[in-house]
């Protein structure tokens, strides 16, 4: 008789649990409730994220707006079409290298060699195309592959032999800097053809106003279609997705920003080719990190190497490939730097250049502790650094002060990153 009572109670309990199960499942994802509450729901969700340390790109964007406001108040020429266009082109070389650094930082590692590797790439192209008369396209490809090979070597020594990435890439910094000096020879500087392929990377502008406006339309339409079909896919498998009105609002905001930038470019020389190439690489790398299995493996390694290994991820191969990617982007960035000054010289990739590259990735929002970041962080970070440099230059402030201000911004960013991680752990989100 007691057995029957026990089984009956168990059955009643299971029925109650079964009835409660749907409610429990519905409460797992609060986004549906947020959207039902309208604007008040989104405001509450924003406050919750702030308390949980989920700041995203907000501090960087706010900081960038403050920097622009300060320098515009000091000098009305700061945000003129000409200066804005020049800043946009100047940021591409550093930004390209910072994209590669984002990949390395996602692993929780560092690459100190990218500055020297970028200099080697510029020197390699100059020696092959100018000194030896090689076809410029072939020389450009070989220069980029030089960076890929250098990064793969660093990754191999780190992943297979077990030497810390800091030590490997520090040795690479010294070795590749010496290699660059060696191939440049006693003269130390090789001027590039002003009408050549590499120089036109930063000197060519699409003067037709339709180019800038067309790119703005393509970017806006691409975002809307991507978000719309992604939502359709999520809905088809029963996963919560954004409502159509939210997608439309986001698209409108992006359109306003894109067309505002297009208008500014068209007030000067037109749409810079360098900016188009940079945006293309940002879109490609963002797709790789967020939409492919390879990208998920990178984030997994940044979260926990041991857990990734137990999940069947080839840790060594991913690490080697990431450093090869960093070397490739260092070479591409080096070519843009050489393009900007129309020469390859012994000072390429030296001095504060490496620190600016790493600072750009970190300031943009990529965590130094691994596992969190986006390639778009490189864009935001390099915009902050270039804005500070150009703003201070317009005011005639010396380089030492520029270094101190950039260092202060970097320190503030790292502090925010550390505090954010602690807040997320407290909130159970890390």
mmCIF file of N, CA, C and O in Angstrom, residues 211-258:
data_model
loop_
_atom_site.group_PDB
_atom_site.id
_atom_site.type_symbol
_atom_site.label_atom_id
_atom_site.label_comp_id
_atom_site.label_asym_id
_atom_site.label_seq_id
_atom_site.Cartn_x
_atom_site.Cartn_y
_atom_site.Cartn_z
ATOM 1 N N UNK A 211 30.208 56.365 -56.143
ATOM 2 C CA UNK A 211 30.967 55.289 -55.501
ATOM 3 C C UNK A 211 30.714 55.254 -53.997
ATOM 4 O O UNK A 211 30.409 54.201 -53.426
ATOM 5 N N UNK A 212 30.853 56.411 -53.345
ATOM 6 C CA UNK A 212 30.645 56.466 -51.891
ATOM 7 C C UNK A 212 29.199 56.162 -51.534
ATOM 8 O O UNK A 212 28.926 55.387 -50.609
ATOM 9 N N UNK A 213 28.263 56.763 -52.280
ATOM 10 C CA UNK A 213 26.855 56.511 -51.995
ATOM 11 C C UNK A 213 26.482 55.058 -52.308
ATOM 12 O O UNK A 213 25.678 54.444 -51.608
ATOM 13 N N UNK A 214 27.074 54.528 -53.368
ATOM 14 C CA UNK A 214 26.807 53.134 -53.716
ATOM 15 C C UNK A 214 27.291 52.179 -52.638
ATOM 16 O O UNK A 214 26.603 51.206 -52.298
ATOM 17 N N UNK A 215 28.482 52.463 -52.089
ATOM 18 C CA UNK A 215 28.994 51.620 -51.011
ATOM 19 C C UNK A 215 28.098 51.715 -49.784
ATOM 20 O O UNK A 215 27.834 50.700 -49.119
ATOM 21 N N UNK A 216 27.606 52.910 -49.486
ATOM 22 C CA UNK A 216 26.700 53.074 -48.345
ATOM 23 C C UNK A 216 25.428 52.257 -48.542
ATOM 24 O O UNK A 216 24.929 51.616 -47.605
ATOM 25 N N UNK A 217 24.908 52.251 -49.768
ATOM 26 C CA UNK A 217 23.709 51.463 -50.067
ATOM 27 C C UNK A 217 23.984 49.975 -49.932
ATOM 28 O O UNK A 217 23.192 49.228 -49.342
ATOM 29 N N UNK A 218 25.116 49.535 -50.467
ATOM 30 C CA UNK A 218 25.466 48.109 -50.407
ATOM 31 C C UNK A 218 25.634 47.650 -48.963
ATOM 32 O O UNK A 218 25.135 46.577 -48.581
ATOM 33 N N UNK A 219 26.333 48.443 -48.146
ATOM 34 C CA UNK A 219 26.540 48.083 -46.742
ATOM 35 C C UNK A 219 25.218 48.017 -45.989
ATOM 36 O O UNK A 219 24.950 47.064 -45.245
ATOM 37 N N UNK A 220 24.366 49.016 -46.205
ATOM 38 C CA UNK A 220 23.079 49.055 -45.510
ATOM 39 C C UNK A 220 22.180 47.898 -45.939
ATOM 40 O O UNK A 220 21.602 47.200 -45.099
ATOM 41 N N UNK A 221 22.066 47.690 -47.254
ATOM 42 C CA UNK A 221 21.226 46.605 -47.758
ATOM 43 C C UNK A 221 21.780 45.251 -47.338
ATOM 44 O O UNK A 221 21.012 44.332 -46.983
ATOM 45 N N UNK A 222 23.111 45.123 -47.362
ATOM 46 C CA UNK A 222 23.730 43.859 -46.949
ATOM 47 C C UNK A 222 23.434 43.530 -45.504
ATOM 48 O O UNK A 222 23.147 42.378 -45.159
ATOM 49 N N UNK A 223 23.497 44.552 -44.653
ATOM 50 C CA UNK A 223 23.192 44.320 -43.239
ATOM 51 C C UNK A 223 21.741 43.891 -43.057
ATOM 52 O O UNK A 223 21.445 42.941 -42.323
ATOM 53 N N UNK A 224 20.826 44.601 -43.723
ATOM 54 C CA UNK A 224 19.409 44.277 -43.563
ATOM 55 C C UNK A 224 19.107 42.854 -44.035
ATOM 56 O O UNK A 224 18.429 42.083 -43.333
ATOM 57 N N UNK A 225 19.605 42.486 -45.200
ATOM 58 C CA UNK A 225 19.331 41.157 -45.741
ATOM 59 C C UNK A 225 19.956 40.070 -44.871
ATOM 60 O O UNK A 225 19.343 39.023 -44.622
ATOM 61 N N UNK A 226 21.181 40.335 -44.392
ATOM 62 C CA UNK A 226 21.844 39.361 -43.528
ATOM 63 C C UNK A 226 21.067 39.147 -42.241
ATOM 64 O O UNK A 226 20.830 38.011 -41.821
ATOM 65 N N UNK A 227 20.636 40.245 -41.610
ATOM 66 C CA UNK A 227 19.881 40.142 -40.362
ATOM 67 C C UNK A 227 18.516 39.507 -40.597
ATOM 68 O O UNK A 227 18.055 38.687 -39.792
ATOM 69 N N UNK A 228 17.851 39.867 -41.711
ATOM 70 C CA UNK A 228 16.520 39.344 -42.003
ATOM 71 C C UNK A 228 16.541 37.839 -42.222
ATOM 72 O O UNK A 228 15.758 37.085 -41.611
ATOM 73 N N UNK A 229 17.457 37.365 -43.075
ATOM 74 C CA UNK A 229 17.501 35.934 -43.369
ATOM 75 C C UNK A 229 18.063 35.127 -42.198
ATOM 76 O O UNK A 229 17.707 33.958 -42.011
ATOM 77 N N UNK A 230 18.927 35.756 -41.408
ATOM 78 C CA UNK A 230 19.407 35.081 -40.206
ATOM 79 C C UNK A 230 18.252 34.867 -39.227
ATOM 80 O O UNK A 230 18.138 33.814 -38.598
ATOM 81 N N UNK A 231 17.380 35.867 -39.106
ATOM 82 C CA UNK A 231 16.199 35.720 -38.249
ATOM 83 C C UNK A 231 15.256 34.640 -38.762
ATOM 84 O O UNK A 231 14.672 33.885 -37.982
ATOM 85 N N UNK A 232 15.091 34.593 -40.098
ATOM 86 C CA UNK A 232 14.235 33.555 -40.677
ATOM 87 C C UNK A 232 14.781 32.168 -40.340
ATOM 88 O O UNK A 232 14.019 31.245 -40.010
ATOM 89 N N UNK A 233 16.087 32.046 -40.422
ATOM 90 C CA UNK A 233 16.712 30.755 -40.120
ATOM 91 C C UNK A 233 16.534 30.394 -38.651
ATOM 92 O O UNK A 233 16.243 29.240 -38.312
ATOM 93 N N UNK A 234 16.703 31.382 -37.762
ATOM 94 C CA UNK A 234 16.547 31.134 -36.331
ATOM 95 C C UNK A 234 15.095 30.781 -35.991
ATOM 96 O O UNK A 234 14.840 29.901 -35.172
ATOM 97 N N UNK A 235 14.159 31.470 -36.625
ATOM 98 C CA UNK A 235 12.749 31.176 -36.375
ATOM 99 C C UNK A 235 12.375 29.773 -36.838
ATOM 100 O O UNK A 235 11.553 29.101 -36.214
ATOM 101 N N UNK A 236 12.999 29.335 -37.925
ATOM 102 C CA UNK A 236 12.668 28.019 -38.466
ATOM 103 C C UNK A 236 13.074 26.881 -37.539
ATOM 104 O O UNK A 236 12.509 25.788 -37.604
ATOM 105 N N UNK A 237 14.063 27.137 -36.675
ATOM 106 C CA UNK A 237 14.510 26.102 -35.732
ATOM 107 C C UNK A 237 14.049 26.405 -34.314
ATOM 108 O O UNK A 237 14.503 25.769 -33.359
ATOM 109 N N UNK A 238 13.174 27.422 -34.165
ATOM 110 C CA UNK A 238 12.609 27.721 -32.849
ATOM 111 C C UNK A 238 13.520 28.456 -31.909
ATOM 112 O O UNK A 238 13.333 28.401 -30.688
ATOM 113 N N UNK A 239 14.507 29.180 -32.459
ATOM 114 C CA UNK A 239 15.435 29.948 -31.621
ATOM 115 C C UNK A 239 14.975 31.405 -31.599
ATOM 116 O O UNK A 239 14.585 31.952 -32.630
ATOM 117 N N UNK A 240 14.971 32.066 -30.416
ATOM 118 C CA UNK A 240 14.543 33.470 -30.339
ATOM 119 C C UNK A 240 15.336 34.356 -31.290
ATOM 120 O O UNK A 240 16.545 34.181 -31.468
ATOM 121 N N UNK A 241 14.656 35.300 -31.917
ATOM 122 C CA UNK A 241 15.289 36.185 -32.887
ATOM 123 C C UNK A 241 14.754 37.602 -32.719
ATOM 124 O O UNK A 241 13.773 37.829 -32.012
ATOM 125 N N UNK A 242 15.420 38.551 -33.381
ATOM 126 C CA UNK A 242 14.991 39.946 -33.290
ATOM 127 C C UNK A 242 13.705 40.162 -34.090
ATOM 128 O O UNK A 242 13.560 39.618 -35.190
ATOM 129 N N UNK A 243 12.782 40.971 -33.590
ATOM 130 C CA UNK A 243 11.589 41.314 -34.371
ATOM 131 C C UNK A 243 11.963 42.196 -35.556
ATOM 132 O O UNK A 243 13.003 42.859 -35.555
ATOM 133 N N UNK A 244 11.108 42.228 -36.567
ATOM 134 C CA UNK A 244 11.389 42.973 -37.788
ATOM 135 C C UNK A 244 11.573 44.465 -37.520
ATOM 136 O O UNK A 244 12.451 45.108 -38.116
ATOM 137 N N UNK A 245 10.772 45.035 -36.605
ATOM 138 C CA UNK A 245 10.894 46.470 -36.345
ATOM 139 C C UNK A 245 12.246 46.829 -35.738
ATOM 140 O O UNK A 245 12.798 47.907 -35.993
ATOM 141 N N UNK A 246 12.821 45.926 -34.953
ATOM 142 C CA UNK A 246 14.153 46.183 -34.393
ATOM 143 C C UNK A 246 15.210 46.167 -35.481
ATOM 144 O O UNK A 246 16.135 47.000 -35.490
ATOM 145 N N UNK A 247 15.081 45.229 -36.418
ATOM 146 C CA UNK A 247 16.026 45.168 -37.539
ATOM 147 C C UNK A 247 15.937 46.443 -38.368
ATOM 148 O O UNK A 247 16.958 46.995 -38.794
ATOM 149 N N UNK A 248 14.724 46.932 -38.588
ATOM 150 C CA UNK A 248 14.543 48.144 -39.374
ATOM 151 C C UNK A 248 15.174 49.346 -38.686
ATOM 152 O O UNK A 248 15.846 50.167 -39.327
ATOM 153 N N UNK A 249 15.002 49.453 -37.364
ATOM 154 C CA UNK A 249 15.607 50.564 -36.620
ATOM 155 C C UNK A 249 17.124 50.512 -36.722
ATOM 156 O O UNK A 249 17.782 51.537 -36.974
ATOM 157 N N UNK A 250 17.698 49.330 -36.557
ATOM 158 C CA UNK A 250 19.157 49.180 -36.657
ATOM 159 C C UNK A 250 19.641 49.542 -38.065
ATOM 160 O O UNK A 250 20.690 50.181 -38.234
ATOM 161 N N UNK A 251 18.885 49.116 -39.062
ATOM 162 C CA UNK A 251 19.261 49.403 -40.441
ATOM 163 C C UNK A 251 19.216 50.896 -40.730
ATOM 164 O O UNK A 251 20.100 51.447 -41.399
ATOM 165 N N UNK A 252 18.199 51.568 -40.220
ATOM 166 C CA UNK A 252 18.081 53.017 -40.420
ATOM 167 C C UNK A 252 19.259 53.751 -39.772
ATOM 168 O O UNK A 252 19.849 54.663 -40.364
ATOM 169 N N UNK A 253 19.633 53.340 -38.559
ATOM 170 C CA UNK A 253 20.770 53.974 -37.878
ATOM 171 C C UNK A 253 22.063 53.759 -38.658
ATOM 172 O O UNK A 253 22.878 54.684 -38.802
ATOM 173 N N UNK A 254 22.246 52.525 -39.172
ATOM 174 C CA UNK A 254 23.433 52.243 -39.977
ATOM 175 C C UNK A 254 23.431 53.065 -41.254
ATOM 176 O O UNK A 254 24.479 53.577 -41.675
ATOM 177 N N UNK A 255 22.248 53.212 -41.878
ATOM 178 C CA UNK A 255 22.149 53.993 -43.113
ATOM 179 C C UNK A 255 22.512 55.448 -42.871
ATOM 180 O O UNK A 255 23.225 56.070 -43.683
ATOM 181 N N UNK A 256 22.052 56.004 -41.757
ATOM 182 C CA UNK A 256 22.372 57.402 -41.429
ATOM 183 C C UNK A 256 23.882 57.575 -41.286
ATOM 184 O O UNK A 256 24.474 58.526 -41.833
ATOM 185 N N UNK A 257 24.522 56.650 -40.571
ATOM 186 C CA UNK A 257 25.968 56.724 -40.375
ATOM 187 C C UNK A 257 26.712 56.560 -41.699
ATOM 188 O O UNK A 257 27.638 57.318 -42.009
ATOM 189 N N UNK A 258 26.304 55.558 -42.495
ATOM 190 C CA UNK A 258 27.003 55.265 -43.749
ATOM 191 C C UNK A 258 26.893 56.427 -44.728
ATOM 192 O O UNK A 258 27.884 56.826 -45.361
#
